[in-house]
Amino acid sequence: MFQFDYIRPAAVDEACAALADGGKASRVIAGGTDLMVQIHERDKRWKDLDQVVDITGLAGELRYVRDEGERIAIGALATHTDLECSQVIRQYLPCLSQACATVGSTQIRNRGTIGGSICNASPASDPLPALILADAQVEIQGPGGRRELPLASLYRDKGALDLAPGELVRGFWFAKLPEGSRTAFVKLGRRKALAISRLNAAVSLLLDGEGVIREARIAPGCIFRVPARTATAEALLVGQAPTRQLFEAAGVEVSDEMIRRTGVRWSTEYKQPAVSAVVCDALTGAMGWEEE
């Protein structure tokens, strides 16, 4: 195990001050389901770890799920179980509830937080595509005050976040999807349970009165260096009547976009058809169609 100082602040300002003092040698801990494993395994990312700032004492301020009228707000310390079971999330972004329900075991979901899942900066985060789908904003606090930015902009590169020394994520918010939106989340892992995602996708479809797709959102996970929606695949769907063949074409477009952005790699032969299938299954699920 690494040796480090342990600090448990009583206020967000205290946490920010401690993080600023510790600089790059500091790390926030909330649920600990990622960090404690990494420390135990002596992950080289934390070889210089000098200080752990435990923010679990800030739950009164940072653990919430709120309907704020035009938008939904989520505190960084909301757990996966909180989001899985929240009636607010089930009503306004059900794919996020679905995604959180797939995270680890019951014990992991009870401990792990949405803030930790996002700030771990893993492309395999299950809640991340649902929040990207919703164009979520992230609320950040640091020694200089508070700021907001699009969640997609928080990621500078794989494993790196746009957080200055002393800054931490307070929470997230997103505007409610248009009424009548249908969402779904699909995950592909090495096994059916307790598996880290190899691929995943969150989707949303909005149909008009004639059954034509008026709006489409597709947010794949695990395939880009930073999270993003796929505009070309979304455009392919808009103005069309939903069919299995259309959804297959959208899945192919997402996999083609993966190759355009990241190039051909050793895993492409496996990933290309898998990405297509995951996206197609998610779109099919959003329509409530039975899998073939």
Tab-separated table of C-alpha atoms in Angstrom:
chain	number	residue	atom	x	y	z
A	1	MET	CA	0.000	0.000	0.000
A	2	PHE	CA	1.058	3.586	-0.623
A	3	GLN	CA	1.582	5.903	2.347
A	4	PHE	CA	-0.444	9.126	2.387
A	5	ASP	CA	-2.148	11.648	4.663
A	6	TYR	CA	-5.897	11.347	5.179
A	7	ILE	CA	-8.072	14.463	5.459
A	8	ARG	CA	-11.835	14.586	6.053
A	9	PRO	CA	-13.075	18.168	5.553
A	10	ALA	CA	-16.345	19.459	6.981
A	11	ALA	CA	-17.087	21.873	4.129
A	12	VAL	CA	-16.523	22.091	0.374
A	13	ASP	CA	-14.274	25.127	0.801
A	14	GLU	CA	-12.102	23.113	3.190
A	15	ALA	CA	-11.875	20.280	0.670
A	16	CYS	CA	-10.825	22.683	-2.082
A	17	ALA	CA	-8.176	24.255	0.142
A	18	ALA	CA	-6.755	20.844	1.034
A	19	LEU	CA	-6.659	19.808	-2.610
A	20	ALA	CA	-4.953	23.054	-3.566
A	21	ASP	CA	-2.306	22.573	-0.869
A	22	GLY	CA	-1.642	19.024	-1.983
A	23	GLY	CA	-1.573	19.797	-5.699
A	24	LYS	CA	-1.147	16.847	-8.030
A	25	ALA	CA	-0.256	14.631	-5.081
A	26	SER	CA	-3.845	14.908	-3.750
A	27	ARG	CA	-6.813	12.756	-4.631
A	28	VAL	CA	-10.497	12.953	-3.705
A	29	ILE	CA	-12.205	9.876	-2.301
A	30	ALA	CA	-15.967	9.402	-2.007
A	31	GLY	CA	-17.234	5.842	-2.400
A	32	GLY	CA	-13.685	4.569	-2.873
A	33	THR	CA	-14.745	1.760	-5.206
A	34	ASP	CA	-12.133	2.776	-7.778
A	35	LEU	CA	-9.427	4.577	-5.789
A	36	MET	CA	-9.035	2.001	-3.033
A	37	VAL	CA	-8.652	-0.791	-5.578
A	38	GLN	CA	-6.071	1.247	-7.493
A	39	ILE	CA	-4.131	2.017	-4.309
A	40	HIS	CA	-4.256	-1.611	-3.200
A	41	GLU	CA	-2.924	-2.698	-6.588
A	42	ARG	CA	-0.233	-0.016	-6.414
A	43	ASP	CA	-1.403	1.629	-9.617
A	44	LYS	CA	1.503	3.658	-11.009
A	45	ARG	CA	-0.802	6.670	-11.427
A	46	TRP	CA	-0.664	7.124	-7.649
A	47	LYS	CA	2.988	6.372	-6.958
A	48	ASP	CA	3.426	9.986	-5.807
A	49	LEU	CA	0.132	10.108	-3.880
A	50	ASP	CA	0.658	12.188	-0.747
A	51	GLN	CA	-2.862	13.045	0.401
A	52	VAL	CA	-6.397	11.638	0.190
A	53	VAL	CA	-9.285	14.048	0.790
A	54	ASP	CA	-12.396	12.192	1.940
A	55	ILE	CA	-15.541	14.149	1.001
A	56	THR	CA	-18.106	11.679	2.342
A	57	GLY	CA	-18.801	14.105	5.183
A	58	LEU	CA	-20.206	16.544	2.610
A	59	ALA	CA	-23.167	14.335	1.708
A	60	GLY	CA	-25.595	16.835	3.229
A	61	GLU	CA	-24.549	19.321	0.547
A	62	LEU	CA	-23.514	17.103	-2.368
A	63	ARG	CA	-25.825	14.070	-2.273
A	64	TYR	CA	-29.124	14.845	-3.996
A	65	VAL	CA	-31.309	14.270	-7.060
A	66	ARG	CA	-33.627	17.215	-7.682
A	67	ASP	CA	-36.304	18.215	-10.165
A	68	GLU	CA	-35.671	21.937	-10.612
A	69	GLY	CA	-38.408	22.653	-13.123
A	70	GLU	CA	-36.763	22.859	-16.543
A	71	ARG	CA	-33.764	20.822	-15.452
A	72	ILE	CA	-32.625	17.911	-13.274
A	73	ALA	CA	-29.752	18.400	-10.821
A	74	ILE	CA	-27.579	15.612	-9.403
A	75	GLY	CA	-25.046	15.977	-6.602
A	76	ALA	CA	-21.601	14.449	-7.007
A	77	LEU	CA	-22.149	12.215	-3.961
A	78	ALA	CA	-25.376	10.674	-5.283
A	79	THR	CA	-24.727	6.939	-5.462
A	80	HIS	CA	-25.463	4.624	-8.346
A	81	THR	CA	-28.256	3.163	-6.240
A	82	ASP	CA	-29.683	6.651	-5.668
A	83	LEU	CA	-29.858	7.192	-9.429
A	84	GLU	CA	-31.033	3.679	-10.218
A	85	CYS	CA	-33.987	4.033	-7.826
A	86	SER	CA	-34.771	7.740	-8.255
A	87	GLN	CA	-38.271	8.304	-9.619
A	88	VAL	CA	-37.063	11.632	-11.008
A	89	ILE	CA	-34.339	9.935	-13.060
A	90	ARG	CA	-36.655	7.114	-14.122
A	91	GLN	CA	-39.123	9.685	-15.407
A	92	TYR	CA	-36.811	12.143	-17.132
A	93	LEU	CA	-33.696	10.148	-18.093
A	94	PRO	CA	-34.492	6.443	-17.699
A	95	CYS	CA	-31.378	5.358	-19.587
A	96	LEU	CA	-29.309	6.797	-16.700
A	97	SER	CA	-31.244	4.661	-14.224
A	98	GLN	CA	-30.657	1.651	-16.491
A	99	ALA	CA	-26.950	2.404	-16.735
A	100	CYS	CA	-26.492	2.787	-12.986
A	101	ALA	CA	-28.295	-0.511	-12.427
A	102	THR	CA	-25.565	-2.298	-14.414
A	103	VAL	CA	-22.652	-0.995	-12.319
A	104	GLY	CA	-20.880	-3.730	-10.353
A	105	SER	CA	-22.667	-5.420	-7.471
A	106	THR	CA	-25.309	-4.095	-5.091
A	107	GLN	CA	-22.570	-3.222	-2.609
A	108	ILE	CA	-20.618	-1.287	-5.253
A	109	ARG	CA	-23.729	0.606	-6.360
A	110	ASN	CA	-24.497	1.489	-2.747
A	111	ARG	CA	-21.022	2.953	-2.222
A	112	GLY	CA	-19.929	4.222	-5.617
A	113	THR	CA	-20.879	7.796	-6.527
A	114	ILE	CA	-21.720	9.463	-9.806
A	115	GLY	CA	-18.993	12.029	-9.174
A	116	GLY	CA	-16.430	9.296	-8.684
A	117	SER	CA	-17.576	7.456	-11.791
A	118	ILE	CA	-17.141	10.580	-13.902
A	119	CYS	CA	-13.915	11.818	-12.285
A	120	ASN	CA	-12.216	8.450	-12.548
A	121	ALA	CA	-12.119	9.429	-16.244
A	122	SER	CA	-12.556	5.880	-17.451
A	123	PRO	CA	-14.036	5.456	-20.942
A	124	ALA	CA	-15.850	2.396	-19.538
A	125	SER	CA	-18.024	4.435	-17.159
A	126	ASP	CA	-21.600	3.219	-17.537
A	127	PRO	CA	-23.427	6.413	-16.419
A	128	LEU	CA	-21.284	8.633	-18.646
A	129	PRO	CA	-23.031	8.012	-22.028
A	130	ALA	CA	-26.440	8.780	-20.515
A	131	LEU	CA	-25.206	12.119	-19.183
A	132	ILE	CA	-23.480	12.908	-22.503
A	133	LEU	CA	-26.732	12.039	-24.266
A	134	ALA	CA	-28.527	14.630	-22.120
A	135	ASP	CA	-25.877	17.308	-22.832
A	136	ALA	CA	-25.202	17.479	-19.096
A	137	GLN	CA	-23.301	20.353	-17.535
A	138	VAL	CA	-20.805	19.855	-14.727
A	139	GLU	CA	-20.568	22.154	-11.694
A	140	ILE	CA	-17.038	22.691	-10.385
A	141	GLN	CA	-15.825	24.464	-7.264
A	142	GLY	CA	-12.315	25.542	-6.448
A	143	PRO	CA	-10.348	28.200	-4.566
A	144	GLY	CA	-11.398	30.736	-7.203
A	145	GLY	CA	-15.114	30.039	-6.861
A	146	ARG	CA	-17.538	28.063	-8.974
A	147	ARG	CA	-17.741	27.458	-12.690
A	148	GLU	CA	-19.710	25.302	-15.119
A	149	LEU	CA	-18.817	23.641	-18.391
A	150	PRO	CA	-20.322	20.967	-20.634
A	151	LEU	CA	-19.547	17.521	-19.292
A	152	ALA	CA	-18.063	16.530	-22.646
A	153	SER	CA	-15.531	19.366	-22.252
A	154	LEU	CA	-14.387	18.088	-18.852
A	155	TYR	CA	-12.350	15.387	-20.604
A	156	ARG	CA	-9.110	16.670	-22.126
A	157	ASP	CA	-7.891	13.222	-23.129
A	158	LYS	CA	-8.250	9.655	-21.971
A	159	GLY	CA	-7.703	9.713	-18.200
A	160	ALA	CA	-7.267	13.516	-17.955
A	161	LEU	CA	-9.792	16.063	-16.704
A	162	ASP	CA	-10.017	19.831	-17.042
A	163	LEU	CA	-9.694	20.421	-13.300
A	164	ALA	CA	-7.226	22.912	-11.850
A	165	PRO	CA	-5.456	22.274	-8.515
A	166	GLY	CA	-7.961	22.648	-5.711
A	167	GLU	CA	-11.025	22.073	-7.891
A	168	LEU	CA	-13.589	19.347	-7.359
A	169	VAL	CA	-16.848	18.399	-9.041
A	170	ARG	CA	-19.913	19.461	-7.059
A	171	GLY	CA	-22.533	17.943	-9.327
A	172	PHE	CA	-24.267	17.882	-12.675
A	173	TRP	CA	-27.430	19.166	-14.296
A	174	PHE	CA	-29.203	18.632	-17.578
A	175	ALA	CA	-32.244	20.075	-19.297
A	176	LYS	CA	-35.191	17.715	-19.439
A	177	LEU	CA	-35.479	15.832	-22.703
A	178	PRO	CA	-38.456	16.750	-24.902
A	179	GLU	CA	-41.688	15.176	-23.683
A	180	GLY	CA	-42.250	11.798	-25.318
A	181	SER	CA	-38.539	10.966	-25.673
A	182	ARG	CA	-37.746	7.260	-25.513
A	183	THR	CA	-34.372	6.263	-24.106
A	184	ALA	CA	-32.381	3.073	-23.638
A	185	PHE	CA	-28.960	1.902	-22.461
A	186	VAL	CA	-27.153	-1.236	-23.609
A	187	LYS	CA	-23.879	-2.597	-22.270
A	188	LEU	CA	-21.534	-5.290	-23.534
A	189	GLY	CA	-19.192	-6.876	-20.973
A	190	ARG	CA	-17.106	-10.008	-20.692
A	191	ARG	CA	-19.952	-11.631	-18.767
A	192	LYS	CA	-23.546	-10.838	-17.892
A	193	ALA	CA	-22.976	-9.588	-14.331
A	194	LEU	CA	-20.335	-7.652	-12.346
A	195	ALA	CA	-18.541	-6.767	-15.568
A	196	ILE	CA	-16.802	-3.570	-16.652
A	197	SER	CA	-18.146	-2.361	-19.987
A	198	ARG	CA	-16.253	-3.275	-23.109
A	199	LEU	CA	-18.786	-1.238	-25.088
A	200	ASN	CA	-21.966	0.599	-24.202
A	201	ALA	CA	-24.401	3.114	-25.640
A	202	ALA	CA	-27.206	5.401	-24.516
A	203	VAL	CA	-29.797	6.532	-27.048
A	204	SER	CA	-32.891	8.708	-27.203
A	205	LEU	CA	-35.589	8.924	-29.879
A	206	LEU	CA	-38.453	11.392	-30.247
A	207	LEU	CA	-41.189	10.592	-32.771
A	208	ASP	CA	-43.754	12.970	-34.216
A	209	GLY	CA	-47.470	12.291	-34.521
A	210	GLU	CA	-46.963	10.357	-37.749
A	211	GLY	CA	-44.360	8.034	-36.282
A	212	VAL	CA	-41.367	9.730	-37.933
A	213	ILE	CA	-38.179	10.317	-35.926
A	214	ARG	CA	-38.032	14.026	-35.089
A	215	GLU	CA	-34.963	13.936	-32.829
A	216	ALA	CA	-32.281	11.317	-32.232
A	217	ARG	CA	-29.410	11.229	-29.783
A	218	ILE	CA	-26.709	8.558	-29.707
A	219	ALA	CA	-23.909	8.544	-27.126
A	220	PRO	CA	-21.615	5.504	-27.438
A	221	GLY	CA	-19.140	4.637	-24.697
A	222	CYS	CA	-15.677	3.078	-24.689
A	223	ILE	CA	-14.896	3.879	-28.346
A	224	PHE	CA	-13.568	7.473	-28.442
A	225	ARG	CA	-10.683	9.060	-26.550
A	226	VAL	CA	-13.161	11.520	-25.037
A	227	PRO	CA	-16.930	11.076	-24.726
A	228	ALA	CA	-19.125	12.462	-27.497
A	229	ARG	CA	-22.382	12.027	-29.326
A	230	THR	CA	-22.357	10.876	-32.952
A	231	ALA	CA	-23.977	13.587	-35.059
A	232	THR	CA	-23.740	11.756	-38.387
A	233	ALA	CA	-25.582	8.705	-37.081
A	234	GLU	CA	-28.188	10.914	-35.417
A	235	ALA	CA	-28.763	12.781	-38.708
A	236	LEU	CA	-29.237	9.467	-40.493
A	237	LEU	CA	-32.247	8.726	-38.275
A	238	VAL	CA	-33.997	12.104	-38.289
A	239	GLY	CA	-36.892	12.342	-40.725
A	240	GLN	CA	-37.157	8.575	-41.130
A	241	ALA	CA	-39.695	6.054	-39.902
A	242	PRO	CA	-38.038	3.688	-37.404
A	243	THR	CA	-37.168	0.264	-38.787
A	244	ARG	CA	-34.724	-2.437	-37.799
A	245	GLN	CA	-32.818	-1.834	-41.045
A	246	LEU	CA	-32.548	1.898	-40.280
A	247	PHE	CA	-31.203	1.163	-36.806
A	248	GLU	CA	-28.665	-1.281	-38.240
A	249	ALA	CA	-27.483	1.442	-40.627
A	250	ALA	CA	-27.144	3.886	-37.733
A	251	GLY	CA	-25.093	1.319	-35.833
A	252	VAL	CA	-22.781	0.902	-38.810
A	253	GLU	CA	-22.404	4.678	-39.041
A	254	VAL	CA	-21.360	4.862	-35.376
A	255	SER	CA	-18.729	2.167	-35.918
A	256	ASP	CA	-17.508	3.992	-39.042
A	257	GLU	CA	-17.254	7.190	-36.989
A	258	MET	CA	-15.161	5.280	-34.439
A	259	ILE	CA	-12.687	4.371	-37.174
A	260	ARG	CA	-12.618	7.917	-38.565
A	261	ARG	CA	-11.754	9.303	-35.123
A	262	THR	CA	-9.419	6.655	-33.753
A	263	GLY	CA	-8.124	4.811	-36.808
A	264	VAL	CA	-7.804	1.085	-37.376
A	265	ARG	CA	-6.366	-0.831	-34.423
A	266	TRP	CA	-5.827	-4.449	-33.471
A	267	SER	CA	-9.255	-4.476	-31.806
A	268	THR	CA	-11.150	-2.940	-34.745
A	269	GLU	CA	-12.061	-6.288	-36.271
A	270	TYR	CA	-13.920	-7.152	-33.060
A	271	LYS	CA	-15.164	-3.694	-32.150
A	272	GLN	CA	-16.622	-2.639	-35.475
A	273	PRO	CA	-19.466	-5.196	-35.615
A	274	ALA	CA	-19.895	-5.112	-31.831
A	275	VAL	CA	-20.396	-1.335	-31.766
A	276	SER	CA	-22.910	-1.587	-34.593
A	277	ALA	CA	-24.863	-4.260	-32.735
A	278	VAL	CA	-24.852	-2.432	-29.390
A	279	VAL	CA	-26.170	0.785	-30.956
A	280	CYS	CA	-28.795	-1.089	-32.956
A	281	ASP	CA	-29.929	-2.965	-29.843
A	282	ALA	CA	-30.162	0.290	-27.879
A	283	LEU	CA	-32.286	1.943	-30.581
A	284	THR	CA	-34.478	-1.140	-30.750
A	285	GLY	CA	-34.816	-1.073	-26.973
A	286	ALA	CA	-35.814	2.590	-27.033
A	287	MET	CA	-38.699	1.646	-29.321
A	288	GLY	CA	-39.702	-1.165	-26.978
A	289	TRP	CA	-39.356	-3.761	-29.704
A	290	GLU	CA	-38.609	-7.355	-28.815
A	291	GLU	CA	-35.083	-8.485	-29.668
A	292	GLU	CA	-34.908	-10.800	-32.629
